[in-house]
Short mmCIF file of C-alpha atoms in Angstrom, two decimals:
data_model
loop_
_atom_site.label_atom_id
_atom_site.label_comp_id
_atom_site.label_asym_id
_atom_site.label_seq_id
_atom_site.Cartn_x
_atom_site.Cartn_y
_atom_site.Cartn_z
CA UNK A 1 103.75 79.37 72.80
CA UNK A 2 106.08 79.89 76.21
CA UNK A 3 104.15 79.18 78.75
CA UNK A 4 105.61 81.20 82.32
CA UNK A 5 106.47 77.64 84.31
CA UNK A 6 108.38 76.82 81.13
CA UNK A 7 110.96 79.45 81.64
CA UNK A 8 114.08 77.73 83.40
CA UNK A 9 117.16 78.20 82.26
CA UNK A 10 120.53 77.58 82.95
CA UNK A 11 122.71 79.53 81.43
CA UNK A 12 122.29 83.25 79.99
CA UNK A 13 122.92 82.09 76.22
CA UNK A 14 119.35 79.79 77.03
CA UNK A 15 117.64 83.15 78.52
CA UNK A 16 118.54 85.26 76.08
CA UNK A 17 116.76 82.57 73.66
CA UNK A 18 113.63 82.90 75.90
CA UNK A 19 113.62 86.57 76.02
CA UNK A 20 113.78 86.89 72.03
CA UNK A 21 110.74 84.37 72.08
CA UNK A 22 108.69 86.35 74.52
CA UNK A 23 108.89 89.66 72.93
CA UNK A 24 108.18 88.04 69.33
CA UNK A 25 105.12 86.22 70.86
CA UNK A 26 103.81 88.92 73.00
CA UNK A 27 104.77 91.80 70.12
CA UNK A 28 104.80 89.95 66.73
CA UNK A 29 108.16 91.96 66.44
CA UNK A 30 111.88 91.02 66.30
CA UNK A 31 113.75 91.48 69.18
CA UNK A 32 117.52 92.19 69.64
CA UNK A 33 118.56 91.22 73.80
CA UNK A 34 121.52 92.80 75.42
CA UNK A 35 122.46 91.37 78.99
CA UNK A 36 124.49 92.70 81.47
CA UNK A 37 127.11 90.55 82.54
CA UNK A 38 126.78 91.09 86.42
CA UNK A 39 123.22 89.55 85.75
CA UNK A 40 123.25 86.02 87.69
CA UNK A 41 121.29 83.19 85.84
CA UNK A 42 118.66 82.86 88.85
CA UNK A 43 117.97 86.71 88.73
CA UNK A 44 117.45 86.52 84.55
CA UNK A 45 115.12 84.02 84.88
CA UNK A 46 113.00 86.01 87.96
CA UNK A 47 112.78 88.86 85.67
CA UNK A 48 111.90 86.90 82.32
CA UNK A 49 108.92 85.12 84.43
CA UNK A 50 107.96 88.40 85.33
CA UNK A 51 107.97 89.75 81.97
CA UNK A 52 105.75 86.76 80.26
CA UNK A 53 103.54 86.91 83.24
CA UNK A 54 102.59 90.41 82.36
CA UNK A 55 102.19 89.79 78.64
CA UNK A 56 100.15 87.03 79.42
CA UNK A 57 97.68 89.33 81.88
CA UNK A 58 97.73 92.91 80.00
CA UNK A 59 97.31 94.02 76.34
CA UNK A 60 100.00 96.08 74.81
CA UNK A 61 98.34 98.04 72.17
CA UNK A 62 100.52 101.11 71.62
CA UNK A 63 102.71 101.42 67.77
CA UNK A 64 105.91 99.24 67.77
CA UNK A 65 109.03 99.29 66.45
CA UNK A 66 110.07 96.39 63.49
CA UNK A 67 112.71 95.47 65.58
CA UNK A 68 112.62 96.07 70.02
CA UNK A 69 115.56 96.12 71.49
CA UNK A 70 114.99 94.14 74.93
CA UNK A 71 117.53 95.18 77.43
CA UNK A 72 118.64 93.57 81.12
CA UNK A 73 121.12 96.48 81.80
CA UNK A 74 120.98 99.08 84.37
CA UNK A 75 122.92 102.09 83.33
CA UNK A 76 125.05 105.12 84.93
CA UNK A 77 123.58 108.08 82.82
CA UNK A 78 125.40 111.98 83.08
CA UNK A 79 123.55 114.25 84.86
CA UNK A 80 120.82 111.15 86.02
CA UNK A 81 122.95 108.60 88.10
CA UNK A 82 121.70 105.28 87.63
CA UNK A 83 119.10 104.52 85.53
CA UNK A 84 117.59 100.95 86.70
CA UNK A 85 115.55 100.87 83.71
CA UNK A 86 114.09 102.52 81.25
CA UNK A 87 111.25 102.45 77.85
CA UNK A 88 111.80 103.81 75.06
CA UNK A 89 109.58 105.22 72.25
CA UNK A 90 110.96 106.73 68.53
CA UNK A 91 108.96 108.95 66.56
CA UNK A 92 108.61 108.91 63.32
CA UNK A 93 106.61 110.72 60.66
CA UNK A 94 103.16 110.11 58.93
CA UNK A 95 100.67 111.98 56.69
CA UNK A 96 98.68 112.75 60.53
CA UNK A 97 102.06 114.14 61.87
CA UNK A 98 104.58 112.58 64.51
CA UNK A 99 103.80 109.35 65.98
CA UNK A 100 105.76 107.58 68.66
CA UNK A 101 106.26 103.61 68.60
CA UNK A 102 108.17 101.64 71.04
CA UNK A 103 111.76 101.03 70.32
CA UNK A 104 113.75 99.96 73.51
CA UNK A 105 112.02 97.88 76.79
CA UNK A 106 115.23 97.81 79.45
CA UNK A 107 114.14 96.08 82.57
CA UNK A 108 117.48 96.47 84.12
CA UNK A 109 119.86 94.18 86.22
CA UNK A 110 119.95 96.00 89.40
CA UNK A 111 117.76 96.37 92.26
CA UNK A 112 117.32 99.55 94.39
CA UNK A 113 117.62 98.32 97.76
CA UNK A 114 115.26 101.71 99.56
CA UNK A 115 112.19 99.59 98.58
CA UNK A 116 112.94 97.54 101.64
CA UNK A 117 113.15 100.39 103.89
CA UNK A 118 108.89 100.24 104.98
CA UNK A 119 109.13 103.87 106.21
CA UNK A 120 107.98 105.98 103.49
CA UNK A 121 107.70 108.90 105.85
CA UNK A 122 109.37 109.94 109.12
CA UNK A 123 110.39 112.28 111.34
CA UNK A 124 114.05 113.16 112.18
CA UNK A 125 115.17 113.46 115.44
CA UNK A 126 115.37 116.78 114.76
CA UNK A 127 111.51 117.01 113.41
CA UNK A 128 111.66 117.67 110.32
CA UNK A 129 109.58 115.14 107.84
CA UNK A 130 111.66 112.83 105.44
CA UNK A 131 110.12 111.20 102.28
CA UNK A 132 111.43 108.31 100.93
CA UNK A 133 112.52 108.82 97.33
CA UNK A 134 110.96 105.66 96.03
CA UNK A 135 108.18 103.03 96.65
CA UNK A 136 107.90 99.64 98.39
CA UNK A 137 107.38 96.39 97.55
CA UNK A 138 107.41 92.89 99.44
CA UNK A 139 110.98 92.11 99.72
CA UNK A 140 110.38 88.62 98.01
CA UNK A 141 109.20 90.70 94.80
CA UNK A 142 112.62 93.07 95.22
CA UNK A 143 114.70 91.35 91.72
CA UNK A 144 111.42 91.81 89.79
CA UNK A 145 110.33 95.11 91.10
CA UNK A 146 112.03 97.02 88.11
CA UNK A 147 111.19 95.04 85.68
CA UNK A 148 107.27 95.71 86.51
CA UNK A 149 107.60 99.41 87.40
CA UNK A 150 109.06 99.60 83.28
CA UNK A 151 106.14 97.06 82.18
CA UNK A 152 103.79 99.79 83.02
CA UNK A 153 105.72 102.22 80.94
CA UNK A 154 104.94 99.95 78.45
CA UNK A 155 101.13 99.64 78.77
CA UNK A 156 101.01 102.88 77.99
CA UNK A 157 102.70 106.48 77.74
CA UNK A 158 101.07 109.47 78.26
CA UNK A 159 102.76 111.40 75.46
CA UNK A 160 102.41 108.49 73.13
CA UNK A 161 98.72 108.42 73.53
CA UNK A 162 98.20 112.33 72.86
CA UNK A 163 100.40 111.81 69.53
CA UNK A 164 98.97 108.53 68.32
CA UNK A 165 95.26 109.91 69.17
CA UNK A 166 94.36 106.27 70.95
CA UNK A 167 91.30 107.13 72.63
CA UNK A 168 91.27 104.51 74.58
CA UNK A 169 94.42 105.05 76.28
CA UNK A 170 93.55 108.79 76.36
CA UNK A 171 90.27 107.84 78.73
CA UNK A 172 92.65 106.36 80.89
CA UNK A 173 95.17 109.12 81.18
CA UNK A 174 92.20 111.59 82.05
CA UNK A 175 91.01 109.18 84.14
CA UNK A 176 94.33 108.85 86.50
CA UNK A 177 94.38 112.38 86.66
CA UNK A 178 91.55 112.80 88.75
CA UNK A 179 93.23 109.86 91.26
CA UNK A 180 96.38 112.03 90.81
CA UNK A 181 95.08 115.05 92.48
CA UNK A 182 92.84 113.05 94.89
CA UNK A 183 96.71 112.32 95.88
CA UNK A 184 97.70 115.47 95.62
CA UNK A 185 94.89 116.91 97.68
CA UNK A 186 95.37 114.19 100.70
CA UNK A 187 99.08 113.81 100.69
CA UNK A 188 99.43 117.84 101.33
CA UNK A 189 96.39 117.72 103.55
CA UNK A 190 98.32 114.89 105.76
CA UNK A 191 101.82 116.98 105.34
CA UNK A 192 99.99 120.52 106.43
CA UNK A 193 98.85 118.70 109.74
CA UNK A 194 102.22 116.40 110.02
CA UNK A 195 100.17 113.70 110.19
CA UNK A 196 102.89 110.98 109.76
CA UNK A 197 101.01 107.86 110.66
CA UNK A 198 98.73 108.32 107.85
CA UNK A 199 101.34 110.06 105.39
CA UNK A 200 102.26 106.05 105.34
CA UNK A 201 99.26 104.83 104.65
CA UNK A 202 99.48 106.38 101.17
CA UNK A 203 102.47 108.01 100.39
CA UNK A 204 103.93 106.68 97.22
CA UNK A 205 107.73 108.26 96.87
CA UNK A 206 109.31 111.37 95.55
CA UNK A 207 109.73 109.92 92.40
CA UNK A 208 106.08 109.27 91.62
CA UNK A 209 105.99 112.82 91.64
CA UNK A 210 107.94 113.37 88.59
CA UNK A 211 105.17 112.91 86.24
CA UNK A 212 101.82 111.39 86.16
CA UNK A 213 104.14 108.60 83.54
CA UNK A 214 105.90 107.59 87.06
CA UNK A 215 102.91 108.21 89.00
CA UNK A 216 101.50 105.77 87.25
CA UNK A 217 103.89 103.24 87.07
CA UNK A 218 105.39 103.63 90.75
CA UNK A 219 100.91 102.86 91.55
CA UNK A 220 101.29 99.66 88.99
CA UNK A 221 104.68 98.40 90.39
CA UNK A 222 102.96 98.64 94.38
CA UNK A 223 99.93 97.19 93.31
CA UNK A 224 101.25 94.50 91.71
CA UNK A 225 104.09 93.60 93.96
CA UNK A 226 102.85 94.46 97.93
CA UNK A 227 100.39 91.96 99.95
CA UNK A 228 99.09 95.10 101.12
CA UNK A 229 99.62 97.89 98.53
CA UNK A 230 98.27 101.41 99.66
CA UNK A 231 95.20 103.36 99.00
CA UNK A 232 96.44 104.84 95.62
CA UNK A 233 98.22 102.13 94.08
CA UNK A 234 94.97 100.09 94.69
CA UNK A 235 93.47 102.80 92.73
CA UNK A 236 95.74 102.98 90.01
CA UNK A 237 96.25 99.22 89.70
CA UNK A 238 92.54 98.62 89.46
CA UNK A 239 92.02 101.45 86.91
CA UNK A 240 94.77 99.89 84.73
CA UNK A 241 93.54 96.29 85.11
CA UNK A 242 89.95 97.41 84.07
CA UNK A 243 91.47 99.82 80.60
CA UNK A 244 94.12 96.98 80.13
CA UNK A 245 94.14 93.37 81.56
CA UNK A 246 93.21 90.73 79.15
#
């Protein structure tokens, strides 16, 4: 068993050894690693930490895949830009109907370099209110911060869940839709009155707004990466530590 202060390497050959051995522990399934080539050794070895820290504290329990392919590649995608990462599910058939199991966890190679900007609303100097499009984290967590944003992706999926029928994961979907439009209700509350100072106090990013799937895991990637994540990321965080952590 790899224990997380095991994990040094020095060279990405000796990585991409660890990061087979992680997902086979963690999963019980075979893994097949691609690395990006403008991924320094130092910056692998944040992000494979990372990833056996989080196996270590959270059960995965969703349908898997024989064989995962376990990715450290941030792509340029038509019509998206770049993707920093992404999780990927495959459905397949049975006699209950379609099913979805993981097939693909990318954690990515890049680093989106907003998360440092602490504003996550502001006014222009001509007045009108900017959001920021994503969320923040300490800068020391910055290399890791997509890697744990696409570990909660692989907690759990919303649309997995409804197809596999796991109740438990359901509860917690229905669950983080109530915190969702607590959100919902404050954040336009605090935009109606322009109330900027506060906006910041919870505002999460445009692209937690994209679906309660990135709701969720921009709340996850906060929580677990800020000293002093917001009020809704607290929220989320704590709700998936009590439905998930070990």
């Amino acid at each position: 068993m790899i224990e997380v202060g095991e994990i040094k390497i020095n060279t990405i050959k000796e990585g991409r050894e660890f990061a087979k051995k992680i997902i086979e522990e963690a999963l019980g399934v075979k893994a097949k690693v691609t690395i990006s080539s403008e991924l320094k050794v130092e910056n692998f070895q944040k992000r494979l930490v990372e990833v056996k820290k989080l196996f270590s504290e959270y059960k995965v329990n969703d349908l898997l895949q024989d064989e995962i392919e376990f990715n450290f590649e941030s792509k340029f995608v038509e019509n998206k830009g770049l993707v920093f990462g992404v999780v990927s599910r495959s459905s397949f058939q049975t006699i209950q109907g379609e099913k979805f199991r993981i097939s693909k966890i990318n954690v990515g190679h890049k680093v989106d370099n907003e998360m440092l900007d602490k504003r996550r609303v502001w006014k222009t100097e001509s007045g009108y209110i900017q959001f920021a499009s994503g969320n923040k984290v300490d800068a020391k967590n910055l290399e890791i911060a997509v890697t744990t944003h696409e570990f909660a992706h692989v907690i759990s999926s919303s649309r997995a869940s409804l197809f596999n029928n796991n109740t438990t994961m359901l509860k917690y979907w229905d669950e983080l839709k109530v915190i969702q439009k607590q959100y919902w209700q404050e954040r336009d509350l605090l935009r109606s009155t322009q109330d900027i100072k506060q906006l910041n106090k919870i505002y999460l990013g445009k692209y937690a707004d994209t679906n309660i799937d990135e709701f969720h895991a921009e709340s996850f990637m906060e929580y677990k990466l800020s000293a002093n994540p917001s009020k809704y990321a607290n929220l989320v965080g704590k709700l998936i530590d009590k439905n998930f952590k070990k």
